[in-house]
Amino acid sequence: MPPSFLLVVIVALPFLFALVAAALPANARNAEAWLSGALTLGLLTLAIAFYPQITDGGVVRYEIEWLPSLGLNLIFRLDGFAWLFCVLITGIGFLVVLYTRYYMSPKDPVPRFFGFLLAFMGAMLGLVTAGNIIQLAVFWELTSLISFLLIGYWYHRSDARDGARMALIVTATGGLALFVGLMIIGHIVGSYDLDVILASGDLIRNHELYNVALILMLLGAMTKSAQFPFQFWLPHAMAAPTPVSAYLHSATMVKAGVFLLVRFWPVMSGTDGWFWIVTFAGLITLMIGAYAALFQRDLKGLLAYSTISHLGLITTLIGMGSPLALVAAIFHIANHATFKASLFMAAGIIDHETGTRDIRRLSGLYKFMPFTATLAMIASAAMAGVPLLNGFLSKEMFFTETAEFDPNAFVNLALPIGATIAGMFSVAYSIRFVHGVFFGPPPTALDRVPHEPPALMRRPIELLVLICLAVGIIPGITIGPYLAAAVVSVLGDETPYYSLSVWHGFNLPLIMSIVALIGGGVLYLAFYRYLNGERDGTPLLHRFRGQRIFEKVLVTVTWRWARALNGLFGTRRLQPQLLIIIALAVLVGALPLWNRIGSLVMPVTPFDPVFAFMWLVGGACALAAAYQAKFHRFAAMILLGGAGLVTCMTFVWFSAPDLALTQLVVEIATTVLILLGLRWLPQRLPTRESDATVLRDRLRRYRDMVVALAAGIGLATMSYLIMTRPALDGIASFFLENAYGLGGGTNVVNVMLVDFRAFDTFGEIAVLGVVALTVFSLLRRFRPARESIAKPQQQLVQNAFDSDQPDRNPGDTIAAYLLVPSQIMQWLFPVVITVAVYLFMRGHDLPGGGFVGGITMSIAFILQYMAGGTRWVEDRLRILPVIWIGSGLGIALLTGAGSWLFGFPFLTTYFQYADIPLIGRVPLATALLFDLGVFMLVVGSTVLILIALAHQSVRSPRAARGTRSAPPATAQASEGAR
Amino acid sequence: MELVLSLAIGVLTASGVYLVLRPRTFQVIVGLSLISYAVNLFIFSMGRLRIDAAPILDRANMDPAAYTDPVPQALVLTAIVIGFAMTALFLVVLLAARGFTGTDHVDGRD
């Protein structure tokens, strides 16, 4: 195992530990913290251990074959830039875990929290180490998804749910755009391997699809990094627990966007499109974020807008396109992560200890928590860009870059002025954070006395602030080599000379810094009264609320449009839908045939008047059934049977004995079925309609006739065209040649069903079983129509006749009904069973088989029901159709699985002929066993369906609730009968 | 004969489609059954029409040309049984809907 395999371990371990963490008991705060702490520390160590391999542009790669035929592999790839991110993710991750242990209340379900947190860490690590851009997109969406779960951790709060949903919709939509953009880049380059793509910059920039790919990719990056105009989701994500905010909005989630921009900087940047979009989206975000941050009353809101603003700063730097600006961007990514994480944690401590995050209710906390206050002040100073802190260094580099001369006069002015104004506001909001919370009179509006948090809860902040100081004072030693590794890995040979020293002389950037510092103080004083007043919201900007636009769009898309579409295509009305489906089918079927029919060929087989007469009857039956189906259901059923019989005879005529047999027995079963059902369908009588309705209905019928005629002509033409052309050499000859040799049977159709295509048959009998069970369960709660609950007309007449005759009791006529036929039917029971078994047994070699045998067998049972009545049969014969279904499916499955025992694939058959005394030579194939399963399942299903329907006459049914209430007498009677 | 059978398929299809577009549930069931006859015959006819050439092998004559095409037959055989199951399911749904909604209109309301 090469050492690079450890990269896979780094990505996989957090997910594994997430599962473990999620499985721990709900109150195991310490166990969770130990588990997660050990993991993150271990990961950090592993990441640091990779350092020697990634300096000077070194790359560690580990590939796992995924789809080698498409040239797609899972690639884990670590270079200096990804390494920097790995250290940030795991290092700050460790501190967040430690902090969480003290932050979370014992009432919060911590396993869920740590489970999500670790999984998120895994997704981030997977994202930064992805060496295949599809893999990158997958991890990207995974971070969106898990951040949704983290932001919505307190899902009992509506603001958490809304914030989480908004974050997910915005970032996941962006992720979708990114995915398409990455696919386009992969298409341009011809490879999804990141290393190949990074080497193809000119190819990508000169391709005609470059602009499309660029915009899609930027959509992904800017939604994720909350850049204008997508910045609105980030403040709402502050509904998350503070450790989540500290993690997601300092080092991870929102940094993924700028990570992506830096990652693709070598191949995508340098064009006009890149410069204008990225730079100015960044600059606007920088200014709006800094401006809005000053006016937040919520501590976390202030930090959220400050995060937006700093991300805008980084984006502006990335957009400028000069290598030095990129150095500054990477540097600021690391700096921002450290001071922002510590500030979020400090805000969390303040919230934890005082119970509020409202700046106006807080003041003078310095006296109560001096340590925390000092730490927060240093971190805020770093955020404001005060010298000797890390924020100052990268901000100076930013000012230097904006002050560079640009030939475009607008750019030349906009960048430095915008940067200075944003700098002033960032100083102002930093002062507000410090002054508003820690200085002034002691707080009055609090319900408890604040005090210092547990020392360990403060430890993460101390460490981060220490880093801020160390980097700010001795940058060359502390961050220099690591920054160099990251920069070289992105820029390669283009790496410029840059100096990390604190003092660069008295130059324009320093003047800008001084202006920003002084201006910020003045701004704070100027707005002091406004900020502490009752007025809420950001001046000038409160009208432009991204959230409101977002919600309006959401409502329009997911509610108005959805409802309109549902109204158009919904399932409320069946007829228009069927009309559309059929009309489309006819059109689509006709299109390829248009103008390509060619010459009509004369029929191949000679005309036979008998056959023509047969179909004269059959066609008449079909048309008559169509005509009668509305008011004369019984007649329609008989006519339908007529058409079915002619179909059956057609099968006989054209050499398909198996089909004919099956069609015949199915016709019988269908007829019995519909007869049983008709009992519960009240008679339909013609009603008089108004003239307008009659006309409308007539027009509708004509329209449907036209469609029906088109469908009929279409199918007739198609079948004629095919039948008169010679058959292609298909797969038929294979089955004919091998049915006996491989399947051991001479009835090719049956051999196909139980051997060659047995898996298909298995699926079909499973469907049959499912249908039978569905019918059964639907009928268990069956409520017939109110009109059909009373006894049928015939029975009433017969019973009335019986009552009138002195020597007869009611029911005598029914009992004597069809006396002779029912006797014959009872005697036929063993005969029909014998026929069924015979059909089944000979199926492998002669027409017959499990399907035909099974339905014949069920007809034997049904005949008994018809002859003797339900009660009579069930007193004498216990049929357990569900057992038949289960055993049938079981036998078929076991027969199929049995071939595994001998090392063959599922449903391989074995056959042998055996000589049995009296009967003779009998084929014994395992296919016969499979066919037995088919047989039993068909018996069970058919009998279950028919008997379940037949039983409804024996039950005393209740009318459906919710229609009209039944007359009280009937209701009582039926209740009494139950 | 091809002409007769294709006309038969056309008539079955037309009657079936017309019924399927009607508003009453029983009409739709009859229509579906007619369509399934038509489709079964259509699939069956894909193997071309052969008289006296059933796919029951005679071991003395293994020439594929002597037999009809067994593939469409195997497909149609299961289709017939599944068609029965479909009719049964629709019938029961129709009965339940009739009791539940008080009407036999396909939309559950007149």
Short mmCIF file of C-alpha atoms in Angstrom, two decimals, chain A residues 174-495:
data_model
loop_
_atom_site.label_atom_id
_atom_site.label_comp_id
_atom_site.label_asym_id
_atom_site.label_seq_id
_atom_site.Cartn_x
_atom_site.Cartn_y
_atom_site.Cartn_z
CA GLY A 174 -25.29 26.66 -7.93
CA GLY A 175 -23.76 23.22 -7.54
CA LEU A 176 -25.90 21.95 -10.38
CA ALA A 177 -24.67 24.78 -12.59
CA LEU A 178 -21.12 24.01 -11.52
CA PHE A 179 -21.60 20.35 -12.41
CA VAL A 180 -22.70 21.27 -15.93
CA GLY A 181 -19.83 23.74 -16.20
CA LEU A 182 -17.35 21.08 -15.15
CA MET A 183 -18.84 18.64 -17.64
CA ILE A 184 -18.31 21.22 -20.37
CA ILE A 185 -14.71 21.73 -19.28
CA GLY A 186 -14.24 17.97 -19.28
CA HIS A 187 -15.73 17.87 -22.75
CA ILE A 188 -13.41 20.62 -24.00
CA VAL A 189 -10.31 18.97 -22.59
CA GLY A 190 -11.39 15.40 -23.22
CA SER A 191 -10.50 14.34 -19.70
CA TYR A 192 -11.91 14.78 -16.23
CA ASP A 193 -8.52 14.43 -14.59
CA LEU A 194 -7.70 17.66 -12.78
CA ASP A 195 -4.00 17.48 -13.64
CA VAL A 196 -4.77 17.16 -17.35
CA ILE A 197 -7.22 20.06 -17.14
CA LEU A 198 -4.76 22.28 -15.27
CA ALA A 199 -2.31 21.72 -18.13
CA SER A 200 -4.84 22.73 -20.81
CA GLY A 201 -5.41 26.41 -20.02
CA ASP A 202 -5.01 27.74 -23.56
CA LEU A 203 -7.26 25.07 -25.00
CA ILE A 204 -10.03 26.00 -22.56
CA ARG A 205 -9.70 29.77 -22.88
CA ASN A 206 -9.77 29.66 -26.68
CA HIS A 207 -12.67 27.25 -26.95
CA GLU A 208 -16.02 28.58 -28.14
CA LEU A 209 -17.74 27.05 -25.08
CA TYR A 210 -15.41 28.89 -22.70
CA ASN A 211 -17.92 31.60 -21.79
CA VAL A 212 -20.69 29.10 -21.08
CA ALA A 213 -18.40 27.01 -18.90
CA LEU A 214 -17.11 30.12 -17.14
CA ILE A 215 -20.56 31.45 -16.25
CA LEU A 216 -21.79 28.07 -15.04
CA MET A 217 -18.69 27.56 -12.95
CA LEU A 218 -18.91 31.06 -11.49
CA LEU A 219 -22.55 30.45 -10.60
CA GLY A 220 -21.41 27.50 -8.52
CA ALA A 221 -18.56 29.34 -6.85
CA MET A 222 -20.49 32.53 -6.16
CA THR A 223 -23.54 30.88 -4.67
CA LYS A 224 -21.32 28.87 -2.39
CA SER A 225 -19.16 31.80 -1.34
CA ALA A 226 -22.18 34.11 -0.94
CA GLN A 227 -21.08 36.60 -3.57
CA PHE A 228 -23.37 39.31 -4.89
CA PRO A 229 -26.18 38.77 -5.89
CA PHE A 230 -26.36 35.48 -3.95
CA GLN A 231 -25.10 36.83 -0.64
CA PHE A 232 -28.52 36.80 1.04
CA TRP A 233 -28.51 33.18 2.19
CA LEU A 234 -25.51 33.48 4.49
CA PRO A 235 -27.01 35.72 7.23
CA HIS A 236 -30.01 33.39 7.43
CA ALA A 237 -27.70 30.44 7.93
CA MET A 238 -26.75 32.03 11.25
CA ALA A 239 -29.73 30.19 12.75
CA ALA A 240 -27.31 27.29 13.07
CA PRO A 241 -25.61 26.50 16.40
CA THR A 242 -22.58 28.74 16.76
CA PRO A 243 -19.96 25.97 16.37
CA VAL A 244 -21.50 25.25 12.99
CA SER A 245 -21.23 28.91 12.01
CA ALA A 246 -17.67 29.03 13.27
CA TYR A 247 -16.79 26.04 11.14
CA LEU A 248 -18.87 26.57 8.02
CA HIS A 249 -18.40 30.30 7.67
CA SER A 250 -14.75 30.61 8.50
CA ALA A 251 -12.74 27.71 7.15
CA THR A 252 -15.00 25.44 5.16
CA MET A 253 -18.32 25.76 3.36
CA VAL A 254 -18.12 29.33 2.08
CA LYS A 255 -14.42 28.91 1.37
CA ALA A 256 -15.25 26.12 -1.05
CA GLY A 257 -16.30 28.74 -3.59
CA VAL A 258 -13.06 30.67 -3.45
CA PHE A 259 -11.19 27.36 -3.34
CA LEU A 260 -12.75 26.48 -6.66
CA LEU A 261 -11.91 29.88 -8.14
CA VAL A 262 -8.28 29.57 -7.09
CA ARG A 263 -8.15 25.95 -8.26
CA PHE A 264 -9.26 26.92 -11.75
CA TRP A 265 -7.45 30.24 -11.77
CA PRO A 266 -4.56 28.94 -13.91
CA VAL A 267 -6.88 27.74 -16.68
CA MET A 268 -9.89 30.05 -16.53
CA SER A 269 -8.57 33.47 -15.51
CA GLY A 270 -6.98 36.19 -17.59
CA THR A 271 -9.94 36.79 -19.90
CA ASP A 272 -12.17 39.86 -19.95
CA GLY A 273 -15.16 37.84 -18.82
CA TRP A 274 -13.33 36.53 -15.80
CA PHE A 275 -11.94 39.95 -14.87
CA TRP A 276 -15.18 41.92 -15.08
CA ILE A 277 -17.50 39.34 -13.52
CA VAL A 278 -15.28 38.11 -10.73
CA THR A 279 -13.63 41.38 -9.78
CA PHE A 280 -16.77 43.43 -9.67
CA ALA A 281 -18.99 40.78 -8.09
CA GLY A 282 -16.28 40.63 -5.44
CA LEU A 283 -15.98 44.39 -5.07
CA ILE A 284 -19.74 44.90 -4.76
CA THR A 285 -19.93 42.08 -2.23
CA LEU A 286 -17.03 43.55 -0.31
CA MET A 287 -18.71 46.93 -0.04
CA ILE A 288 -22.28 45.76 0.59
CA GLY A 289 -21.10 43.25 3.19
CA ALA A 290 -18.98 45.78 5.08
CA TYR A 291 -21.68 48.42 4.93
CA ALA A 292 -24.47 46.08 6.08
CA ALA A 293 -22.32 44.54 8.82
CA LEU A 294 -22.13 47.87 10.62
CA PHE A 295 -25.90 48.04 11.01
CA GLN A 296 -26.54 44.56 12.41
CA ARG A 297 -27.79 44.37 15.97
CA ASP A 298 -27.13 40.63 16.17
CA LEU A 299 -23.51 39.72 16.89
CA LYS A 300 -23.62 36.74 14.56
CA GLY A 301 -25.36 38.85 11.94
CA LEU A 302 -22.49 41.32 12.08
CA LEU A 303 -20.00 38.50 11.70
CA ALA A 304 -22.05 37.00 8.86
CA TYR A 305 -21.99 40.20 6.83
CA SER A 306 -18.33 40.64 7.68
CA THR A 307 -17.74 37.13 6.31
CA ILE A 308 -19.57 38.07 3.12
CA SER A 309 -17.42 41.17 2.86
CA HIS A 310 -14.14 39.31 3.39
CA LEU A 311 -15.14 36.68 0.85
CA GLY A 312 -15.80 39.57 -1.51
CA LEU A 313 -12.28 40.81 -0.84
CA ILE A 314 -10.83 37.42 -1.70
CA THR A 315 -12.98 37.17 -4.82
CA THR A 316 -11.89 40.63 -5.96
CA LEU A 317 -8.28 39.58 -5.62
CA ILE A 318 -8.90 36.38 -7.58
CA GLY A 319 -10.65 38.34 -10.31
CA MET A 320 -7.79 40.77 -10.87
CA GLY A 321 -5.78 38.08 -12.56
CA SER A 322 -2.31 39.08 -11.45
CA PRO A 323 -0.22 36.42 -9.72
CA LEU A 324 0.49 38.75 -6.81
CA ALA A 325 -3.22 39.26 -6.25
CA LEU A 326 -3.64 35.50 -6.14
CA VAL A 327 -0.94 35.25 -3.48
CA ALA A 328 -2.85 37.80 -1.45
CA ALA A 329 -6.09 35.87 -1.98
CA ILE A 330 -4.63 32.60 -0.71
CA PHE A 331 -3.03 34.40 2.22
CA HIS A 332 -6.30 36.06 3.14
CA ILE A 333 -8.18 32.74 2.94
CA ALA A 334 -5.98 31.42 5.73
CA ASN A 335 -6.04 34.64 7.76
CA HIS A 336 -9.77 35.10 7.54
CA ALA A 337 -10.33 31.49 8.65
CA THR A 338 -8.33 32.04 11.84
CA PHE A 339 -9.73 35.35 13.02
CA LYS A 340 -13.31 34.69 11.92
CA ALA A 341 -13.45 31.28 13.60
CA SER A 342 -12.25 32.81 16.85
CA LEU A 343 -14.75 35.66 16.60
CA PHE A 344 -17.67 33.30 16.01
CA MET A 345 -16.59 31.29 19.02
CA ALA A 346 -16.34 34.45 21.11
CA ALA A 347 -19.81 35.48 19.98
CA GLY A 348 -21.02 32.04 20.97
CA ILE A 349 -19.49 32.42 24.43
CA ILE A 350 -21.14 35.81 24.88
CA ASP A 351 -24.47 34.34 23.80
CA HIS A 352 -23.92 31.36 26.09
CA GLU A 353 -23.06 33.45 29.13
CA THR A 354 -25.51 36.33 28.71
CA GLY A 355 -28.40 34.74 26.87
CA THR A 356 -28.47 37.36 24.11
CA ARG A 357 -26.55 38.37 21.01
CA ASP A 358 -28.21 41.77 20.64
CA ILE A 359 -25.42 44.35 20.68
CA ARG A 360 -27.74 47.02 22.08
CA ARG A 361 -28.57 44.94 25.13
CA LEU A 362 -24.93 44.11 25.76
CA SER A 363 -22.35 46.45 27.17
CA GLY A 364 -19.49 46.63 29.63
CA LEU A 365 -18.81 42.92 29.53
CA TYR A 366 -15.07 43.58 29.86
CA LYS A 367 -15.43 43.62 33.64
CA PHE A 368 -17.20 40.25 33.68
CA MET A 369 -15.10 38.32 31.20
CA PRO A 370 -11.77 40.05 30.70
CA PHE A 371 -10.02 37.09 29.05
CA THR A 372 -12.68 36.52 26.46
CA ALA A 373 -12.91 40.26 25.89
CA THR A 374 -9.19 40.57 25.24
CA LEU A 375 -9.21 37.65 22.84
CA ALA A 376 -12.21 39.03 20.97
CA MET A 377 -10.57 42.45 20.77
CA ILE A 378 -7.40 41.07 19.22
CA ALA A 379 -9.38 39.02 16.74
CA SER A 380 -11.52 42.04 15.86
CA ALA A 381 -8.40 44.08 15.33
CA ALA A 382 -7.17 41.42 12.94
CA MET A 383 -10.52 41.65 11.16
CA ALA A 384 -10.20 45.41 10.93
CA GLY A 385 -6.64 45.14 9.60
CA VAL A 386 -4.69 46.66 12.47
CA PRO A 387 -0.92 46.37 12.07
CA LEU A 388 0.98 43.51 13.74
CA LEU A 389 -1.94 41.18 13.13
CA ASN A 390 -2.41 38.77 10.25
CA GLY A 391 -5.42 40.63 8.82
CA PHE A 392 -3.26 43.69 8.28
CA LEU A 393 -0.79 41.84 6.08
CA SER A 394 -3.25 40.44 3.60
CA LYS A 395 -5.27 43.65 3.61
CA GLU A 396 -2.12 45.61 2.76
CA MET A 397 -1.47 43.23 -0.10
CA PHE A 398 -5.05 43.82 -1.22
CA PHE A 399 -4.64 47.59 -1.11
CA THR A 400 -1.38 47.28 -3.04
CA GLU A 401 -3.10 45.30 -5.78
CA THR A 402 -6.05 47.68 -6.07
CA ALA A 403 -3.69 50.63 -6.28
CA GLU A 404 -1.85 49.11 -9.23
CA PHE A 405 -2.21 51.21 -12.35
CA ASP A 406 -4.84 49.92 -14.74
CA PRO A 407 -5.23 51.34 -18.28
CA ASN A 408 -8.99 51.48 -17.82
CA ALA A 409 -9.75 54.75 -16.02
CA PHE A 410 -12.87 53.41 -14.35
CA VAL A 411 -11.06 50.40 -12.95
CA ASN A 412 -8.18 52.58 -11.94
CA LEU A 413 -10.48 54.64 -9.73
CA ALA A 414 -13.16 52.17 -8.66
CA LEU A 415 -10.87 49.56 -7.20
CA PRO A 416 -8.79 51.64 -4.77
CA ILE A 417 -11.69 53.88 -3.74
CA GLY A 418 -14.03 50.93 -3.25
CA ALA A 419 -11.38 49.08 -1.28
CA THR A 420 -10.73 52.07 0.99
CA ILE A 421 -14.41 52.70 1.67
CA ALA A 422 -14.97 49.00 2.44
CA GLY A 423 -11.90 49.15 4.69
CA MET A 424 -13.42 52.08 6.58
CA PHE A 425 -16.64 50.24 7.16
CA SER A 426 -14.84 47.10 8.26
CA VAL A 427 -12.95 49.14 10.83
CA ALA A 428 -16.23 50.72 11.94
CA TYR A 429 -18.03 47.41 12.46
CA SER A 430 -15.01 45.96 14.25
CA ILE A 431 -15.07 48.90 16.62
CA ARG A 432 -18.77 48.43 17.10
CA PHE A 433 -18.26 44.76 17.95
CA VAL A 434 -15.64 45.61 20.58
CA HIS A 435 -17.06 48.84 21.95
CA GLY A 436 -20.67 47.84 21.92
CA VAL A 437 -20.15 44.58 23.75
CA PHE A 438 -17.24 45.05 26.08
CA PHE A 439 -17.21 48.75 27.03
CA GLY A 440 -19.63 51.20 28.47
CA PRO A 441 -21.82 50.81 31.56
CA PRO A 442 -22.57 47.34 32.91
CA PRO A 443 -25.43 45.59 31.11
CA THR A 444 -28.90 46.12 32.59
CA ALA A 445 -31.19 44.14 30.38
CA LEU A 446 -29.72 40.70 31.16
CA ASP A 447 -31.44 38.04 33.22
CA ARG A 448 -28.23 36.60 34.64
CA VAL A 449 -24.77 37.75 35.66
CA PRO A 450 -22.25 36.89 32.95
CA HIS A 451 -18.94 35.29 33.85
CA GLU A 452 -15.98 33.65 32.13
CA PRO A 453 -16.73 30.36 30.34
CA PRO A 454 -14.92 27.11 31.24
CA ALA A 455 -11.23 27.43 30.45
CA LEU A 456 -11.36 24.66 27.85
CA MET A 457 -14.10 26.43 25.97
CA ARG A 458 -11.79 29.41 25.64
CA ARG A 459 -8.77 27.35 24.60
CA PRO A 460 -9.66 27.20 20.89
CA ILE A 461 -9.98 30.99 20.76
CA GLU A 462 -6.69 31.48 22.55
CA LEU A 463 -4.93 29.25 20.07
CA LEU A 464 -6.45 31.00 17.07
CA VAL A 465 -5.66 34.46 18.42
CA LEU A 466 -2.12 33.31 19.07
CA ILE A 467 -1.88 32.32 15.43
CA CYS A 468 -3.23 35.73 14.40
CA LEU A 469 -0.52 37.41 16.43
CA ALA A 470 2.29 35.10 15.34
CA VAL A 471 1.43 35.43 11.67
CA GLY A 472 1.02 39.18 12.07
CA ILE A 473 4.36 39.73 13.74
CA ILE A 474 6.68 37.13 12.22
CA PRO A 475 4.93 36.10 9.01
CA GLY A 476 8.08 34.90 7.29
CA ILE A 477 8.64 32.12 9.82
CA THR A 478 5.12 31.16 10.75
CA ILE A 479 3.20 31.09 7.51
CA GLY A 480 5.87 31.76 4.88
CA PRO A 481 6.84 28.22 3.83
CA TYR A 482 3.27 26.90 3.86
CA LEU A 483 1.95 29.83 1.90
CA ALA A 484 4.79 29.36 -0.56
CA ALA A 485 3.87 25.70 -1.01
CA ALA A 486 0.25 26.64 -1.67
CA VAL A 487 1.12 29.46 -4.07
CA VAL A 488 3.62 27.38 -6.06
CA SER A 489 1.13 24.58 -6.46
CA VAL A 490 -1.33 26.97 -8.13
CA LEU A 491 0.98 29.32 -10.00
CA GLY A 492 3.89 27.02 -10.81
CA ASP A 493 6.47 28.89 -12.88
CA GLU A 494 4.44 32.09 -12.73
CA THR A 495 5.03 32.47 -8.99
#
